[in-house]
mmCIF file of C-alpha atoms and ligand atoms in Angstrom:
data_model
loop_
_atom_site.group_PDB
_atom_site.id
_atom_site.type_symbol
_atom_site.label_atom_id
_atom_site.label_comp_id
_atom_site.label_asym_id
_atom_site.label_seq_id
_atom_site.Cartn_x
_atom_site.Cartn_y
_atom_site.Cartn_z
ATOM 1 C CA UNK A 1 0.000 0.000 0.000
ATOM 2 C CA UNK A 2 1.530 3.304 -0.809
ATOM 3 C CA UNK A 3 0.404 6.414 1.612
ATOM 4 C CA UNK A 4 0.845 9.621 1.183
ATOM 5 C CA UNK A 5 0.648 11.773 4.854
ATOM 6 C CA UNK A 6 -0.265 15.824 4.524
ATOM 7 C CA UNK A 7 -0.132 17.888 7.524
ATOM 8 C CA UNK A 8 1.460 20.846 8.975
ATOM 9 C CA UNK A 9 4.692 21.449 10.683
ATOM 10 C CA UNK A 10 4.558 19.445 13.998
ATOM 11 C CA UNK A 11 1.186 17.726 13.551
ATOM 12 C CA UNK A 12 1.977 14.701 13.997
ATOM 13 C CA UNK A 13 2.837 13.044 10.830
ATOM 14 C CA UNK A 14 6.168 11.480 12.018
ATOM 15 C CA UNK A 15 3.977 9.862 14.916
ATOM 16 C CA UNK A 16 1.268 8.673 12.397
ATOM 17 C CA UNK A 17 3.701 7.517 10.615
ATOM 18 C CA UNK A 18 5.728 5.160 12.994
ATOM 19 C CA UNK A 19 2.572 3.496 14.262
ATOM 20 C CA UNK A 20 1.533 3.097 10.399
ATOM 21 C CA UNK A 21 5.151 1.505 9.753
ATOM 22 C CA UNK A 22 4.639 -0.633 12.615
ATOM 23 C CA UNK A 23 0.935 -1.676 11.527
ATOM 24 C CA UNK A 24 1.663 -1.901 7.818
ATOM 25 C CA UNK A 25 5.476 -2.986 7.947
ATOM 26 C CA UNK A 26 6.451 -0.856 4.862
ATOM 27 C CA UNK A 27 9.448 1.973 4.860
ATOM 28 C CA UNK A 28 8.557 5.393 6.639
ATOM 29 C CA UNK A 29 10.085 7.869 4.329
ATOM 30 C CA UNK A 30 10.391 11.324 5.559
ATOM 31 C CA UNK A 31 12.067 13.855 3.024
ATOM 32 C CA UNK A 32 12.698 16.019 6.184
ATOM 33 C CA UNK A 33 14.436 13.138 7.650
ATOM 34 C CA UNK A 34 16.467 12.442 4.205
ATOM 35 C CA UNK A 35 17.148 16.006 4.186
ATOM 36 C CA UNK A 36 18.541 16.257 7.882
ATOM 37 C CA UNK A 37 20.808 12.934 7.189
ATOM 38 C CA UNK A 38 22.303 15.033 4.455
ATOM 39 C CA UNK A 39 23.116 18.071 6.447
ATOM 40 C CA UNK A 40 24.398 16.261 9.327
ATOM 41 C CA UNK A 41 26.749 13.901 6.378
ATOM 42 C CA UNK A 42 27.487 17.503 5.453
ATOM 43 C CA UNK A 43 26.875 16.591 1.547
ATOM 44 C CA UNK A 44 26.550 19.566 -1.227
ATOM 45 C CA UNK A 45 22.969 18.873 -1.107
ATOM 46 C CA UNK A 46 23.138 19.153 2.549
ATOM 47 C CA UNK A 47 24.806 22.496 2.988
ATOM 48 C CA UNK A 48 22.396 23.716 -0.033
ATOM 49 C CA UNK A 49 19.779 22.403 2.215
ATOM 50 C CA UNK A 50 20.164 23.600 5.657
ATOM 51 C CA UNK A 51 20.428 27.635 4.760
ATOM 52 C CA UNK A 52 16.390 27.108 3.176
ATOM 53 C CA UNK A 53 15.786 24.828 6.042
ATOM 54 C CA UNK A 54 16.891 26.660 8.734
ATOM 55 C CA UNK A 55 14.864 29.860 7.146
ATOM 56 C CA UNK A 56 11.802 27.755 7.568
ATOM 57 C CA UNK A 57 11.443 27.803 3.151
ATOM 58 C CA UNK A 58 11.174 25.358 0.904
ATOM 59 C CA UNK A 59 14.340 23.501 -0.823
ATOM 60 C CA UNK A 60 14.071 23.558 -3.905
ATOM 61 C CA UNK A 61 11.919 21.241 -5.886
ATOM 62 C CA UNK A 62 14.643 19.972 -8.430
ATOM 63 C CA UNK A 63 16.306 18.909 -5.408
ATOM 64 C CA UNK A 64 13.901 17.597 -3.686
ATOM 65 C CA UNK A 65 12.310 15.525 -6.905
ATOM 66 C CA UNK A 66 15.860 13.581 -7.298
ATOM 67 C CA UNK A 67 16.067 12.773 -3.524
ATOM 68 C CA UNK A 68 12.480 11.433 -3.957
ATOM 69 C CA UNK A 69 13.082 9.509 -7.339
ATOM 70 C CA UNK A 70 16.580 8.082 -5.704
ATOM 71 C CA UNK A 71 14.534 6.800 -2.485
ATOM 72 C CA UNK A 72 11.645 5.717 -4.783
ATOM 73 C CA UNK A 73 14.065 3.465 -6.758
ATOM 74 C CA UNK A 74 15.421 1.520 -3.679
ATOM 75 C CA UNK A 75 14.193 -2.142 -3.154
ATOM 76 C CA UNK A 76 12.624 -1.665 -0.203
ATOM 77 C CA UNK A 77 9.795 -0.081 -1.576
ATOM 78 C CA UNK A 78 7.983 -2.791 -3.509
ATOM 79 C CA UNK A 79 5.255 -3.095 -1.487
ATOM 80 C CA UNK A 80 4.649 -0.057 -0.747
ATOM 81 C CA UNK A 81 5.739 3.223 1.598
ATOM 82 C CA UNK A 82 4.248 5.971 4.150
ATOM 83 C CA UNK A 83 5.377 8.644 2.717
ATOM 84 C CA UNK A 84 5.783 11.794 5.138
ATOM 85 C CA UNK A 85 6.502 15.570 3.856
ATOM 86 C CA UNK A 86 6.817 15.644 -0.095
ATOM 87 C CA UNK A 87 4.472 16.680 -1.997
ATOM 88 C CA UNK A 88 4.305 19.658 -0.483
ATOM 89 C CA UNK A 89 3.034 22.389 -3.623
ATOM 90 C CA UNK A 90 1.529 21.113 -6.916
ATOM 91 C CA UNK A 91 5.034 20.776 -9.081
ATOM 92 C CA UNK A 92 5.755 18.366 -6.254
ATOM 93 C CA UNK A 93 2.557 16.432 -6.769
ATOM 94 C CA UNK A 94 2.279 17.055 -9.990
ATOM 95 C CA UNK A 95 5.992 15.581 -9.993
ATOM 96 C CA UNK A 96 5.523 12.923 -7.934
ATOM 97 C CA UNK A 97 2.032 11.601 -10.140
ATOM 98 C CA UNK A 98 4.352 11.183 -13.155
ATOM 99 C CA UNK A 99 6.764 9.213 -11.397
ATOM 100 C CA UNK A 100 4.622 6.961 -9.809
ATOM 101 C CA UNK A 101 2.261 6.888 -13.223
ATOM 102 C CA UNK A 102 6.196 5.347 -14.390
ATOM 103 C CA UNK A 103 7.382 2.810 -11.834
ATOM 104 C CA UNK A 104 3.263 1.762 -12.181
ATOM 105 C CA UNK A 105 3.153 2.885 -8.227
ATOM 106 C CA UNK A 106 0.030 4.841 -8.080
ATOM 107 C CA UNK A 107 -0.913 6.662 -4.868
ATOM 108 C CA UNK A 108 -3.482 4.273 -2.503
ATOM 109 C CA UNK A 109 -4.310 6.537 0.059
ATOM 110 C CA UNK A 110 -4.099 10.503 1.153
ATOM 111 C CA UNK A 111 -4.427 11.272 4.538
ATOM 112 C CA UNK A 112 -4.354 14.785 6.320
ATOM 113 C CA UNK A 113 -3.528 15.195 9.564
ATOM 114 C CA UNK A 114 -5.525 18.477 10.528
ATOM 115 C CA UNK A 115 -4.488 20.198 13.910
ATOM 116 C CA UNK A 116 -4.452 23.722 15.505
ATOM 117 C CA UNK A 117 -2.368 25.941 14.716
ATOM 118 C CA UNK A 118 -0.983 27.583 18.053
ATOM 119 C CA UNK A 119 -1.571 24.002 19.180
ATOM 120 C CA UNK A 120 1.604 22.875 17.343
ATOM 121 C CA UNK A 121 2.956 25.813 17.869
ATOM 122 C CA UNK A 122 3.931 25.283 21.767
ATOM 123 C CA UNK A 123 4.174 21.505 20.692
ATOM 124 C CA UNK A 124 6.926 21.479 18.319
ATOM 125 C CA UNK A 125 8.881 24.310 20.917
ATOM 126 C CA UNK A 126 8.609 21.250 23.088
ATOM 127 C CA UNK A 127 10.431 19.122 20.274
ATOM 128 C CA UNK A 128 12.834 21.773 19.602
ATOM 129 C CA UNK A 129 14.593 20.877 23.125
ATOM 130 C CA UNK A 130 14.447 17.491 22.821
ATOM 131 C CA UNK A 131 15.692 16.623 19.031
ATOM 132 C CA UNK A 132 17.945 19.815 18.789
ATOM 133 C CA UNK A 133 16.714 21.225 15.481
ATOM 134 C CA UNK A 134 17.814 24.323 14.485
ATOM 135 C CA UNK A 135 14.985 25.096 12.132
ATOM 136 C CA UNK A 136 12.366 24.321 15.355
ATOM 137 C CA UNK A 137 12.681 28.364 16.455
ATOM 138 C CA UNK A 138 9.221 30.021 16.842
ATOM 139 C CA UNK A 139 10.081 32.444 14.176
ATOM 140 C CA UNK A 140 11.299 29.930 11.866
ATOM 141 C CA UNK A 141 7.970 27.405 12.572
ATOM 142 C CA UNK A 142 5.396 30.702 12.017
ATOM 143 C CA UNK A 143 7.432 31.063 8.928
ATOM 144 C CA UNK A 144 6.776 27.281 8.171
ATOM 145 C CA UNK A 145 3.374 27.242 8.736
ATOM 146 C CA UNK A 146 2.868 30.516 6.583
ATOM 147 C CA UNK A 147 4.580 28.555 3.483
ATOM 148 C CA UNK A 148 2.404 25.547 4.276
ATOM 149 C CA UNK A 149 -1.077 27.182 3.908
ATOM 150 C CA UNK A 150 0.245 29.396 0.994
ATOM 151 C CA UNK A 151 1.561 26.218 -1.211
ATOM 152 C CA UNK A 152 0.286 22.884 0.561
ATOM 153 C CA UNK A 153 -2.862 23.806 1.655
ATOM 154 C CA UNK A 154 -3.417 24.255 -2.195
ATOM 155 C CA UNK A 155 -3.140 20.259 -2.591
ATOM 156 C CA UNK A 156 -6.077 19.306 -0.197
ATOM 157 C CA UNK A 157 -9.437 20.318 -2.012
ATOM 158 C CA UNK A 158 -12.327 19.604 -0.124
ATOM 159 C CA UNK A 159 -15.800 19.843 -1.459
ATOM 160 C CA UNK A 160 -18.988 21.843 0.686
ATOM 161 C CA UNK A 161 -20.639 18.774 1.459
ATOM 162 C CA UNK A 162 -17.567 17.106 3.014
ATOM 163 C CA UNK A 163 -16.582 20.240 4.713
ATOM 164 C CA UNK A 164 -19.885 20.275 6.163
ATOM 165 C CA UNK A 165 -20.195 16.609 7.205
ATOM 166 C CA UNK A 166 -16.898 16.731 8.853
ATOM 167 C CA UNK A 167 -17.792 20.020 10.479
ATOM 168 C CA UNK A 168 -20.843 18.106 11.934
ATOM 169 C CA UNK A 169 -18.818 15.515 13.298
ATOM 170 C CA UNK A 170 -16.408 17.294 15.525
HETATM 171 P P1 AMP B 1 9.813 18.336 7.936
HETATM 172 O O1 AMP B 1 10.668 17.513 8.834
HETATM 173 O O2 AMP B 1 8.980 17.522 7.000
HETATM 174 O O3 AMP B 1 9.009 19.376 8.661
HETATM 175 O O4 AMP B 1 10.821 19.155 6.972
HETATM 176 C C1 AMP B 1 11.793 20.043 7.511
HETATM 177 C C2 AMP B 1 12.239 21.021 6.435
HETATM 178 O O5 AMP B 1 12.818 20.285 5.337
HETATM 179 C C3 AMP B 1 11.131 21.850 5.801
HETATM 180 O O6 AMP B 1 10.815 23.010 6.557
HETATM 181 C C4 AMP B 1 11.748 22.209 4.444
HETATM 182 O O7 AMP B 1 12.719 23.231 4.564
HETATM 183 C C5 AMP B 1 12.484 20.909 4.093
HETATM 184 N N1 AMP B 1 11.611 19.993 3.324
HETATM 185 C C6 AMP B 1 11.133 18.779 3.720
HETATM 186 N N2 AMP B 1 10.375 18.224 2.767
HETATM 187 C C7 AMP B 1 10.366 19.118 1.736
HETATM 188 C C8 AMP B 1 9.745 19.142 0.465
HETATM 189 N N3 AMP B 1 8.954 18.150 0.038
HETATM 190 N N4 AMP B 1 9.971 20.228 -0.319
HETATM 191 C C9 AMP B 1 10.763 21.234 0.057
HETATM 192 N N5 AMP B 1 11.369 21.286 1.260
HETATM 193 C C10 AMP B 1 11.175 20.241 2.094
#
């Protein structure tokens, strides 16, 4: 089965994701994670990295679609993946339909993980002291939630009527 996991900054998708690995027993992939391998190997791609990172933007999606493709080609993968933090704007998805459509890997399942905002705010300060991450300042997580609802909020369309059911259930 091959999941794809939206959500913002520090809303739980790494959890999800671990007790979805351990459910499912397929690879977690995180493209943060892949990202903060490179920068602590201190690869070119990792010093490119860490000065976007660590300004809360995005890395660039050329980058970011060969990291995916090279992860995507690995073994481990054949029956399937959680996949945690890419796409996250439409050349990403957009990307990541056409690669899929061509290792014949289509997309099962899309879940978002929807949470407050101010919420994860104090939450992820919380992580910040405990995993060390430089790009876990408050400044730098406002900025990351700003470029989440400005380019991957775009990806989750919702129609009235589901809006409105789920509304009705909370
Ligand atoms: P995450 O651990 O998923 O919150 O990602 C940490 C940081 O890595 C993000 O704030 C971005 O700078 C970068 N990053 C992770 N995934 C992507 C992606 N799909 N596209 C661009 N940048 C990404």
């Amino acid at each position: 089965m091959r999941i794809v996991l939206l959500g913002a900054p520090g809303s739980g998708k790494g959890t999800q994701a671990a007790l979805l690995v351990e459910e499912l027993n397929l690879p977690h992939i995180s493209t943060g994670e892949l990202l903060r391998s490179a920068v602590k190997a201190g690869t070119d791609l990792g010093l490119q990295a860490k000065v976007v990172m660590d300004r809360g933007e995005l890395v660039s999606d050329e980058i970011m679609l060969g990291l995916i493709e090279e992860r995507l080609s690995r073994a481990d993968v054949a029956q399937g993946f959680i996949l945690d933090g890419y796409p996250r704007n439409i050349v990403q998805a957009e990307a990541l339909d056409r690669l899929l459509e061509r290792l014949e890997q289509p997309v099962d399942e899309a879940l978002q993980i929807d949470v407050d905002v101010e919420m994860v705010i104090a939450r992820i300060a919380k992580r910040a002291a405990q995993e060390d991450r430089s790009d876990d300042t408050e400044e730098t997580v406002r900025k990351r939630m700003d470029v989440y609802a400005a380019q991957t909020l775009s990806l989750i369309h919702i129609s009235e009527p589901t809006r409105q059911y789920c509304q009705s259930r909370m």
